[in-house]
Structure formats: structure tokens, C-alpha cells
Coordinates of C-alpha atoms and ligand atoms in Angstrom, one line a residue:
X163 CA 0.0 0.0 0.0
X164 CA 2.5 2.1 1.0
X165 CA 4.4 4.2 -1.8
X166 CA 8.2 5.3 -1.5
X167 CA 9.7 8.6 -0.9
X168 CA 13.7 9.1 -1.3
X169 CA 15.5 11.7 -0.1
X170 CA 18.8 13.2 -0.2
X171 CA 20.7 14.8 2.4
X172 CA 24.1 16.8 1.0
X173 CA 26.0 17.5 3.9
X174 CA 28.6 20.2 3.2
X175 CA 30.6 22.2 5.5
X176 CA 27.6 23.6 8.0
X177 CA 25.1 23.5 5.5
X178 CA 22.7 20.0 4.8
X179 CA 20.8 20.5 1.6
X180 CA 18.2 17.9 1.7
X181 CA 15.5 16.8 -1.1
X182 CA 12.5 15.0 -0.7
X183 CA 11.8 13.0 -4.3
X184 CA 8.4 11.7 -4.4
X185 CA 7.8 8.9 -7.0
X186 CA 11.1 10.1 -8.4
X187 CA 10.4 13.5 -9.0
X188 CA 11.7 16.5 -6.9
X189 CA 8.5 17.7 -4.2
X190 CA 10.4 19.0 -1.7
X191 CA 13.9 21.1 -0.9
X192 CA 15.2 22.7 2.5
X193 CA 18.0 24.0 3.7
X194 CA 19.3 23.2 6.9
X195 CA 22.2 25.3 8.7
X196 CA 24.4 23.7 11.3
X197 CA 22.6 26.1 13.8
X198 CA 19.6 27.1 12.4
X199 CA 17.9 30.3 12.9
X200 CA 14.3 29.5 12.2
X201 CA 12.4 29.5 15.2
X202 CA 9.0 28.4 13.9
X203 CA 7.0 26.0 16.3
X204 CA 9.9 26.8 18.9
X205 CA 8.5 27.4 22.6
X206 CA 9.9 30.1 24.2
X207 CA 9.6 31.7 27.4
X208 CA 9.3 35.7 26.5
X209 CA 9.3 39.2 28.6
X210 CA 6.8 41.4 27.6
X211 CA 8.3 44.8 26.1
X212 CA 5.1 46.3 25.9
X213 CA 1.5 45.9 25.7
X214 CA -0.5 47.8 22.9
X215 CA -4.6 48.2 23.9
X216 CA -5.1 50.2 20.9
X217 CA -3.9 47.1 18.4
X218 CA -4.8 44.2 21.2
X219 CA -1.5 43.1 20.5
X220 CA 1.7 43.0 23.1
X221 CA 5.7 42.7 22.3
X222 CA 7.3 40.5 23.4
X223 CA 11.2 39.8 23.6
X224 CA 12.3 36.8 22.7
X225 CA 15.8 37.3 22.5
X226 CA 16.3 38.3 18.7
X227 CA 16.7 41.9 17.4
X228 CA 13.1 42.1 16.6
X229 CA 10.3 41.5 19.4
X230 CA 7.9 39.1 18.5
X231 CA 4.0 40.1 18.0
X232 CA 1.6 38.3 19.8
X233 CA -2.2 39.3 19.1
X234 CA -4.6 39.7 22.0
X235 CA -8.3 39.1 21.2
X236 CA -10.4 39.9 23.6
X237 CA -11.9 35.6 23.7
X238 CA -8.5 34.8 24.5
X239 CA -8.5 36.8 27.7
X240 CA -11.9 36.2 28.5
X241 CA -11.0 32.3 28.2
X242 CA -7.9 32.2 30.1
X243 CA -9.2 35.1 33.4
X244 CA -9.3 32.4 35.4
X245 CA -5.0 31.7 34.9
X246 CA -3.8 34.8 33.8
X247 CA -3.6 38.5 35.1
X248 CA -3.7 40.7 32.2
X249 CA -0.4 41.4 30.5
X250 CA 1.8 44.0 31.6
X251 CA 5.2 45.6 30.5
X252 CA 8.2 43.2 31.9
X253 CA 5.8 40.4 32.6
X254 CA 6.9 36.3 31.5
X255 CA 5.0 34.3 29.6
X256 CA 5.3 31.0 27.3
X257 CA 4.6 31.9 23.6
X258 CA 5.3 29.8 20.5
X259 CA 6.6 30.8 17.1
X260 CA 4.0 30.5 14.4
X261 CA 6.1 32.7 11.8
X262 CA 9.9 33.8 11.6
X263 CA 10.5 37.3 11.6
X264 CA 11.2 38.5 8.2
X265 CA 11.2 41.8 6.7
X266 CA 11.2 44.2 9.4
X267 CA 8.6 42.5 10.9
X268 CA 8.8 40.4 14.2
X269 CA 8.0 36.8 14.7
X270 CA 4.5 36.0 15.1
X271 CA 3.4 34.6 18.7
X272 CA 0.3 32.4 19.9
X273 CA 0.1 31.5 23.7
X274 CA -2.2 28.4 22.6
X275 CA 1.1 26.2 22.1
X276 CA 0.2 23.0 20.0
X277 CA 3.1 20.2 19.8
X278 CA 3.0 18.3 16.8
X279 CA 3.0 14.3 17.0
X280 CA 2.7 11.8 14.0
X281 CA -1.3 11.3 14.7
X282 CA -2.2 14.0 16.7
X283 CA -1.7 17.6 17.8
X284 CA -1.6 18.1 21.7
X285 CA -2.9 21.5 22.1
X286 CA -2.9 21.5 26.3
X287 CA -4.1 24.7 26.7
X288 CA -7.4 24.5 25.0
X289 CA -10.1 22.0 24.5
X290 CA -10.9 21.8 21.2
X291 CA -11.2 18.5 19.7
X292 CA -10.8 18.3 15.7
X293 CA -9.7 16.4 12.9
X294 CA -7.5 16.9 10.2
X295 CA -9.4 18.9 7.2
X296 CA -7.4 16.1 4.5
X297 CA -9.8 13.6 6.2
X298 CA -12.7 14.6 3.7
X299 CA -14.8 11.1 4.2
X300 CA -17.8 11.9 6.7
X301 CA -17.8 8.4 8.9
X302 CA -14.2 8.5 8.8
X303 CA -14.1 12.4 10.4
X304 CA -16.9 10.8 13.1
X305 CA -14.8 8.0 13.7
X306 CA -11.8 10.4 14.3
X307 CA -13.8 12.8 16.4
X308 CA -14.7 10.1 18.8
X309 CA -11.6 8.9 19.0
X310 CA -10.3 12.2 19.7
X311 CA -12.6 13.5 22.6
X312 CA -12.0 10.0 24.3
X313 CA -8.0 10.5 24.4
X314 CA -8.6 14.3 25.8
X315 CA -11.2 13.8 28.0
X316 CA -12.0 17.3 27.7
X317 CA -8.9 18.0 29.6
X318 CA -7.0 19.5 26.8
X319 CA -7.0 19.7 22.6
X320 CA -6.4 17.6 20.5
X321 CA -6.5 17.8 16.5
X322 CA -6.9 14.0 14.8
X323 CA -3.8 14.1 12.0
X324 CA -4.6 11.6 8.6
X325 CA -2.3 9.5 9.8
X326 CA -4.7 8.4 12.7
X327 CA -6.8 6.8 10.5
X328 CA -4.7 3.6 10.3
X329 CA -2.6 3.8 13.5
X330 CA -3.1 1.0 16.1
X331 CA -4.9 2.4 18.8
X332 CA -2.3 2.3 21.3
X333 CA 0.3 3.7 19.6
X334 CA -2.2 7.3 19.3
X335 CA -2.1 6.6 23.6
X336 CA 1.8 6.5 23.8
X337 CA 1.9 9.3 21.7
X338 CA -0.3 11.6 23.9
X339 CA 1.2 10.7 26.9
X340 CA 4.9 11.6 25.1
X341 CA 3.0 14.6 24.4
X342 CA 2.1 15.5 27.7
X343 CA 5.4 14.7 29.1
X344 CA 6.9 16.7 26.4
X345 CA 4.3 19.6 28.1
X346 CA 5.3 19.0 31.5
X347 CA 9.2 19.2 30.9
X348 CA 8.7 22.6 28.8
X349 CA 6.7 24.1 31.9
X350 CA 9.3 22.8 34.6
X351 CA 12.2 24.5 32.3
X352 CA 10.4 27.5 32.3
X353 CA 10.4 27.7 35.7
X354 CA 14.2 27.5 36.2
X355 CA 14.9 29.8 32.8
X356 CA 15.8 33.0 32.2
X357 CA 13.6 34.9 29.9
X358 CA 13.9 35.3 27.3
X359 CA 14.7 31.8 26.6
X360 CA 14.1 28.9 24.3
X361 CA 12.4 26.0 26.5
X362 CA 11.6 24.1 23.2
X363 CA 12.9 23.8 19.6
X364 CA 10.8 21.4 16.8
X365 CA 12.9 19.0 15.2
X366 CA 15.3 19.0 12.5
X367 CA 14.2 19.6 9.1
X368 CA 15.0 15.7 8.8
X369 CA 13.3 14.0 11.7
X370 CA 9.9 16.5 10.9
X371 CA 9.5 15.0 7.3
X372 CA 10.2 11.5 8.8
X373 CA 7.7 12.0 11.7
X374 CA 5.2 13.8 8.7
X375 CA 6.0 11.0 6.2
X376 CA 7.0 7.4 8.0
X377 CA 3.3 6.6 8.9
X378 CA 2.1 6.4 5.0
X379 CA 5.4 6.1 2.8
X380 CA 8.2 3.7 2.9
X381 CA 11.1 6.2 3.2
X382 CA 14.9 5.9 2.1
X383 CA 17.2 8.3 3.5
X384 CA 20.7 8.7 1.3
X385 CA 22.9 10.6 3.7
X386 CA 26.8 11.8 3.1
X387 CA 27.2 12.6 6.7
X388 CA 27.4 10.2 9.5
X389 CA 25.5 12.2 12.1
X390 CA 22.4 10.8 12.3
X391 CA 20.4 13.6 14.1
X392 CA 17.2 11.9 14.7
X393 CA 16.8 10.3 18.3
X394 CA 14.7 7.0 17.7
X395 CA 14.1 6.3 13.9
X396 CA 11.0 4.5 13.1
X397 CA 11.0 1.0 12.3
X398 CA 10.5 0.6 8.1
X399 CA 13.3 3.9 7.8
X400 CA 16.1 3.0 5.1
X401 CA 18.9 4.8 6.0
X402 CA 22.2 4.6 4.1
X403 CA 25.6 6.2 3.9
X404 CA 27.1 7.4 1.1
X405 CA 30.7 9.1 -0.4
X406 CA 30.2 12.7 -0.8
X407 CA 31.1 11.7 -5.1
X408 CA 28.3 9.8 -5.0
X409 CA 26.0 11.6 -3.3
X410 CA 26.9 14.2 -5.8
X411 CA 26.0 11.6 -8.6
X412 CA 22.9 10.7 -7.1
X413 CA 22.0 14.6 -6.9
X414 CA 22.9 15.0 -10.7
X415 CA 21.1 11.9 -11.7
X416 CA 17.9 13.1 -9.8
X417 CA 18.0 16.5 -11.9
X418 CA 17.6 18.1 -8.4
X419 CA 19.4 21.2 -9.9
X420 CA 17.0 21.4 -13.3
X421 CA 14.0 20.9 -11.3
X422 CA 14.6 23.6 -8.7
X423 CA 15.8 25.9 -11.4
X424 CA 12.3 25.2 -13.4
X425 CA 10.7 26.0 -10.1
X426 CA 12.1 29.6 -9.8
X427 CA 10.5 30.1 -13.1
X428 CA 6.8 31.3 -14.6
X429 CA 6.8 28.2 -17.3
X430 CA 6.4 24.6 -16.3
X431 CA 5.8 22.2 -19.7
X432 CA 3.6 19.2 -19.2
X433 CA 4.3 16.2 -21.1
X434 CA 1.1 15.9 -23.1
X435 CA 2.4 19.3 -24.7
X436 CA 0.4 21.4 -22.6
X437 CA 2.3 24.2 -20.0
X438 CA 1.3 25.9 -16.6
X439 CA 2.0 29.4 -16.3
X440 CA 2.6 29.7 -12.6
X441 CA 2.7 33.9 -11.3
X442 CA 3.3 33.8 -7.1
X443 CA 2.6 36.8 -5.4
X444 CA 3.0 37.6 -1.7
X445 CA -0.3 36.2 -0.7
X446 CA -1.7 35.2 -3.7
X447 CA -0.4 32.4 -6.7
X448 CA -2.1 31.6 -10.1
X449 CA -1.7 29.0 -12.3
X450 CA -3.0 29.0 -15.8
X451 CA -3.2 25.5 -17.8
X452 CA -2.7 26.0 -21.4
X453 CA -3.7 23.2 -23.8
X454 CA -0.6 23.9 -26.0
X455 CA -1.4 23.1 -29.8
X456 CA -4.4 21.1 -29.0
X457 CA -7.4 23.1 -30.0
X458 CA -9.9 21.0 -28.4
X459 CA -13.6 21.0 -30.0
X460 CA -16.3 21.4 -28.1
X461 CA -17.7 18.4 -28.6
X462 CA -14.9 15.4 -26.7
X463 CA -13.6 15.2 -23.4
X464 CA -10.1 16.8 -24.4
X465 CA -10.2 19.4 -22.1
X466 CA -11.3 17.5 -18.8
X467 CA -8.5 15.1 -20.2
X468 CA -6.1 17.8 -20.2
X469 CA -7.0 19.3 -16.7
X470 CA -6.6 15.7 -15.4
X471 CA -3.3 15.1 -16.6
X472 CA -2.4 18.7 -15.7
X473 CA -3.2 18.2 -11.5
X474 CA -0.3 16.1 -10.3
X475 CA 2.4 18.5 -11.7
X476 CA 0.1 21.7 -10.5
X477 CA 0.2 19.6 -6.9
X478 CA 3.9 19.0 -7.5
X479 CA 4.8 23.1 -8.3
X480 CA 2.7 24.4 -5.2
X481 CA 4.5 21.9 -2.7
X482 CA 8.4 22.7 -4.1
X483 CA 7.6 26.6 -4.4
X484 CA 6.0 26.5 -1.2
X485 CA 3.8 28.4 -2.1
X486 CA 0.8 30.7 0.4
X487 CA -2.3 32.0 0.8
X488 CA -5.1 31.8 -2.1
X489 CA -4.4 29.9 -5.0
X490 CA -6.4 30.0 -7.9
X491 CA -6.1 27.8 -11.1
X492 CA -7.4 28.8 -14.1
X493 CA -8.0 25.3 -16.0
X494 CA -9.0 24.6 -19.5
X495 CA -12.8 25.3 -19.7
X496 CA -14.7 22.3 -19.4
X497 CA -18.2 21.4 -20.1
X498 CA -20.4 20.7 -16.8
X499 CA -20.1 20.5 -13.0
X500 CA -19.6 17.2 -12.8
X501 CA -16.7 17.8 -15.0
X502 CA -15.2 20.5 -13.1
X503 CA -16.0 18.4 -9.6
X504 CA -14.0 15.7 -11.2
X505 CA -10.8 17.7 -11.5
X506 CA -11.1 19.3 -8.2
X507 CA -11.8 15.5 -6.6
X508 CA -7.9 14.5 -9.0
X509 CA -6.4 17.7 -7.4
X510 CA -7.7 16.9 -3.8
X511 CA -6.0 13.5 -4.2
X512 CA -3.0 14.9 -5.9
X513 CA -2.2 17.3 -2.9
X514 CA -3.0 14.9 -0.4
X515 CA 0.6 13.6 -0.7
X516 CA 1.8 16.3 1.0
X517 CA 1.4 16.8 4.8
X518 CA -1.1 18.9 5.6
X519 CA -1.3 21.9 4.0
X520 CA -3.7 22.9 1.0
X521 CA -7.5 23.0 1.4
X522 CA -9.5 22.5 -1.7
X523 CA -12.6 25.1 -1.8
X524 CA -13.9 24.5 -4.8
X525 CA -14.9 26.7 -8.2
X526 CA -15.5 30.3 -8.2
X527 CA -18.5 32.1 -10.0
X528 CA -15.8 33.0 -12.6
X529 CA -14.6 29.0 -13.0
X530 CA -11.4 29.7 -11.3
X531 CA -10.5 26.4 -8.9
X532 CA -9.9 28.1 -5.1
X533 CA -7.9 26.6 -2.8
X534 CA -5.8 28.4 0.1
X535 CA -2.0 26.4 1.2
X536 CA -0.7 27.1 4.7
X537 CA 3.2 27.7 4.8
X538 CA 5.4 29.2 8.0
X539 CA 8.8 30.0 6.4
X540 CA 9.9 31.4 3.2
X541 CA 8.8 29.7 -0.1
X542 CA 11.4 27.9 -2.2
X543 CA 12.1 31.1 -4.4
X544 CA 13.0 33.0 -0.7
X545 CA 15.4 30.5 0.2
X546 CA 17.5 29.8 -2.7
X547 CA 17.2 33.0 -5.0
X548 CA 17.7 36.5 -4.8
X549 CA 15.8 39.4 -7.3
X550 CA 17.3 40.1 -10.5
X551 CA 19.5 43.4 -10.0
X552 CA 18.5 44.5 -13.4
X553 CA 15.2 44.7 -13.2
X554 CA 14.4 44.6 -9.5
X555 CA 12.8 41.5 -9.4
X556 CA 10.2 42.1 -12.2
X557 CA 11.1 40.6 -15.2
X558 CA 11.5 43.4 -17.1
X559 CA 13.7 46.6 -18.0
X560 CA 12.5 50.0 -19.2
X561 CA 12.9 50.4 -23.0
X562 CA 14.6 54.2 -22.6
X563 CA 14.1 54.7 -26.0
X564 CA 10.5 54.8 -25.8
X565 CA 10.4 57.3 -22.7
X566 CA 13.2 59.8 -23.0
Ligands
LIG264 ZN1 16.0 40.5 -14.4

């Protein structure tokens, strides 16, 4: 049942670059630095700089050169009178990182910390029991949902991940009890630390896609570097050594290079002749499918059989871009609804490799397909490119000619 996922970690000097090939193709890319600055998911004990009423929001210091935001809405405080006096300058508190600082702007803080397992989400701060929004099937959801409020008891949250589905139910037990534990050694740190310190990190680039991907994919690692950072590997994990010649073989024989390098870009050629024209904006990305020299007639499938073959390399673009906010993809224009619900069933399916991340919401009035993809750090294009100096980023250079 289960498919395999390769991936290839290029250890050189303090940098790991690591790529996730799924079914042989490139889905995924990171870069990991020997001490790695991104804080996201960390939990940190913070000092209040300041409290702002005006934008319900306090600063708080976190020990970086930028104080981290933390949004106050008024159901939070209400919820949490009974534990908490109201913030005030120079007070400590335990905050997690949602989003790295970037741009001038600070990290983004919650104080409802949620710690990540393979099945479930410990969230012990609130009580909300939910299920993964990947699990579309209604008795499955139910199933999941039960499940869910028995393991809290209504002491705590708890979100139901996919991979719960299958899982044995003991082992979705010993992971909320590790969970918990994991909770009560972060709040016995806090009390002996200094703020502002960091009282948890989340794990290594490597050990979080083998967590993510171990419960549904047969996984081979292909490592140059003997330091195996991951505590207790999962039984099923292929790991193997390699020269660093090799690895570099293995990295040119994967076309990891060509296929990042096609990512930075706006055209992406399918193999039925058809293209994508992918455009990604800050918080919006679009992706037009052209049919290429097909000029389909209005009377066959063509089109619906274009859009199908189209979704697994639109799926495949969104997850190595890393790419945020609303996406809308402009297919070829098909005939009916049931059509159109057909191709957004493929792309549901199609994205569900991934962890989770994408929800499908369906067809706009103007036939545009809407879904909206969750990301924390910088998208691919962040990470391993900088603008053009010629034309600032844009693609293009003013013609003086045709102005002076
Ligand atoms: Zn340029």
C-alpha cells in the first residue's frame, strides 16, 4: 500500500541540503544550517516589552533583534481570566513561534502552544477537539472525532492528523502521553529559565519529514554525513551512507538542480504538450493551464483530459515553491459541473501527498479552482534565490528609448 519517498541529504561544511523525491520526482527542498535560525514552532519563554490596547496586540522579547508580536483578542482573555492576570510591561509568559521574523517585521506569537506528533496535535491549553481537514470522508471524520474526545477527556485539545486513521490504537495513547510529558518538561524549564529563553525547539528539518511521512510512505534516506540527528528512527526507515562523489551523482542523476531551477521560473511544460503558467505573489499564486497546440472541440472530453493530466504537476509546483495563501487555477474550460467536480476530486487526491497543508474550496463564480496552502517559512524562491539586479525582481527593463 504504501508508496516510496527518497530523499537526499548533501552534507557540506555547515550546510545540509536535503530533497524529498516523491515517486522520483523533486517535491520538496530545505536547507538546513548547522545552527539554524528559524524559530517556527519553537516554545519560548518571552518578557513582555510592551502591551499595545489600541492594536490588542503585546511585544514581546524573545531574544532576537526584533520583538515578536503576539495578538490579544479579547476571547483569548476572556477564556484564560481564570489563569492569567492581564499582561503588563516586563511580565513572563510562554509563547510559540508560528512565523519567523522577516522583513522588518517580528515573529508571530500564539500562547495556545500546540506540539505536533505523527497522529495527533496536543494542544494543552485548550479543549478543542478536531480532525485533520485532509480527512474529507464523513464516517471517517466521526470516527476520528470520537476517538479524539476519548484521548482528551475534555482536559486538553487535541487535533486528529490523517495518519490516525490507520494507526493502532495504542500507539495514538503513547503518543499523547509523550506529548504530555513533552508539556510538563517545557513548563518545569520554564520555571528555572531565564527569559527570554528557548524552553523548546521542533525537530530538525530531517526527523519532521520522517515523523510527517514514515506513517504512510516507505522512506529511504541517502545521507553523506554520519550524524544521524534523529533520536529514535522508526522501524521501516532505510537509512544509508554514502561518499560525498556519489552523493553528488545521485543529486545530478535526480535533476535536483534542473528541477529547482524550473521552479524559480513562470513556465512549467507538461508532457502531453500542454504548459502551466505559474505567477506567485506575496499572498496570492495563479496557475493558468494551457492546452498547447491542442485546440480542443467542443464536442470530446479533451479538455477534462487535459486538466486531469495537468493536476499532479500543478500539486507537485505548489509543494516545491512552497507556495501561500489563495491559489487559484485557471483550467482549460470544461463542459459541466460534474466535469469541473472531477478535476477538483484529482487535485484533492493529488495534494493529499503532502502533509497537511492545502484546502481545496472549490470553483468560483468565474470558473477559477480556489484553494488556500498554509506555509510558515519562506517559499522555495526565498530560500534559494535572490531578485534580478536588473530589473528589480520584475522581469522586465524599461525600454529608454520609448520614454526619453
Ligand atoms: Zn531581471
Amino acid at each position: 500500500m504504501s508508496e516510496a519517498i527518497r530523499i537526499l541529504v548533501w552534507a557540506k561544511g555547515a550546510r545540509r541540503r536535503i530533497a524529498l523525491l516523491d515517486e522520483g520526482k523533486l517535491a520538496e527542498f530545505y536547507l538546513e544550517e548547522r545552527d539554524d535560525t528559524s524559530l517556527v514552532n519553537a516554545v519560548i519563554l518571552g518578557r513582555v516589552e510592551r502591551v499595545v490596547p489600541g492594536m490588542h496586540a503585546a511585544f514581546v522579547q524573545l531574544g532576537q533583534s526584533l520583538n515578536g508580536y503576539l495578538p490579544l483578542s479579547e476571547k483569548e482573555d476572556f477564556q484564560r481570566s481564570g489563569e492569567d492576570k492581564p499582561l503588563s510591561a516586563g511580565a513572563e509568559l510562554i509563547v510559540q513561534v508560528k512565523k519567523d521574523a522577516r522583513d522588518q517585521k517580528g515573529a508571530f506569537l500564539t500562547r495556545d502552544i500546540s506540539l505536533p506528533g505523527q497522529y495527533l496535535i496536543l494542544m494543552p491549553l485548550n479543549r478543542y477537539v478536531g480532525v485533520s481537514k485532509r480527512v474529507a470522508d464523513d464516517d471517517e471524520r466521526a470516527a476520528l472525532m470520537a476517538l479524539g474526545h476519548e484521548l482528551s477527556g475534555n482536559a486538553y485539545g487535541l487535533v486528529m492528523r490523517s495518519a490516525a486513521l490507520p494507526a493502532r490504537p495504542d500507539a495514538l495513547v503513547q503518543e499523547r502521553d509523550s506529548l504530555l510529558a513533552l508539556w510538563t518538561a517545557i513548563r518545569e524549564r520554564a520555571v528555572y529559565a531565564k527569559a527570554p529563553a528557548v524552553l523548546q525547539r521542533d525537530l530538525s528539518v530531517l526527523s519532521a519529514l520522517v515523523r510527517d511521512y514514515a506513517p504512510r510512505y516507505e522512506i529511504t534516506i541517502t545521507c553523506n554525513d554520519a550524524v544521524n540527528r534523529m533520536p529514535s528512527p522508526p522501524t521501516g526507515l532505510l537509512w544509508e551512507q554514502v561518499g560525498e562523489p556519489e552523493m553528488e551523482a545521485l543529486w545530478k542523476s535526480s535533476r535536483v538542480a534542473a528541477q529547482l531551477q524550473e521552479a524559480l521560473g513562470r513556465r512549467v511544460e507538461l508532457r502531453n504538450g500542454g504548459s502551466l503558467v505559474i505567477d506567485e505573489r506575496e499572498a496570492l499564486t495563479t496557475v493558468d493551464v494551457n492546452s498547447g497546440k491542442f485546440i480542443p472541440a467542443a464536442s470530446d472530453d479533451l479538455p477534462l483530459k487535459l486538466n486531469l493530466a495537468a493536476c499532479p504537476e500543478i500539486a507537485r509546483q505548489l509543494r516545491l515553491r512552497e507556495a501561500s495563501g489563495i491559489v487559484l487555477i485557471d483550467f482549460i474550460d470544461m463542459k459541466n459541473d460534474e466535469q469541473r467536480a472531477q478535476v477538483a476530486l484529482r487535485m484533492k487526491e493529488e495534494l493529499s501527498r503532502e502533509r497537511d497543508k492545502t484546502v481545496v474550496h472549490g470553483f468560483t463564480s468565474l470558473g477559477l479552482l480556489e484553494m488556500t496552502r498554509k506555509r510558515a517559512g519562506a517559499s522555495l524562491r526565498e530560500r534559494i534565490a535572490r531578485p534580478c539586479e536588473t530589473c528589480g525582481g520584475t522581469g522586465y527593463r524599461l525600454e529608454r528609448e520609448s520614454v526619453t
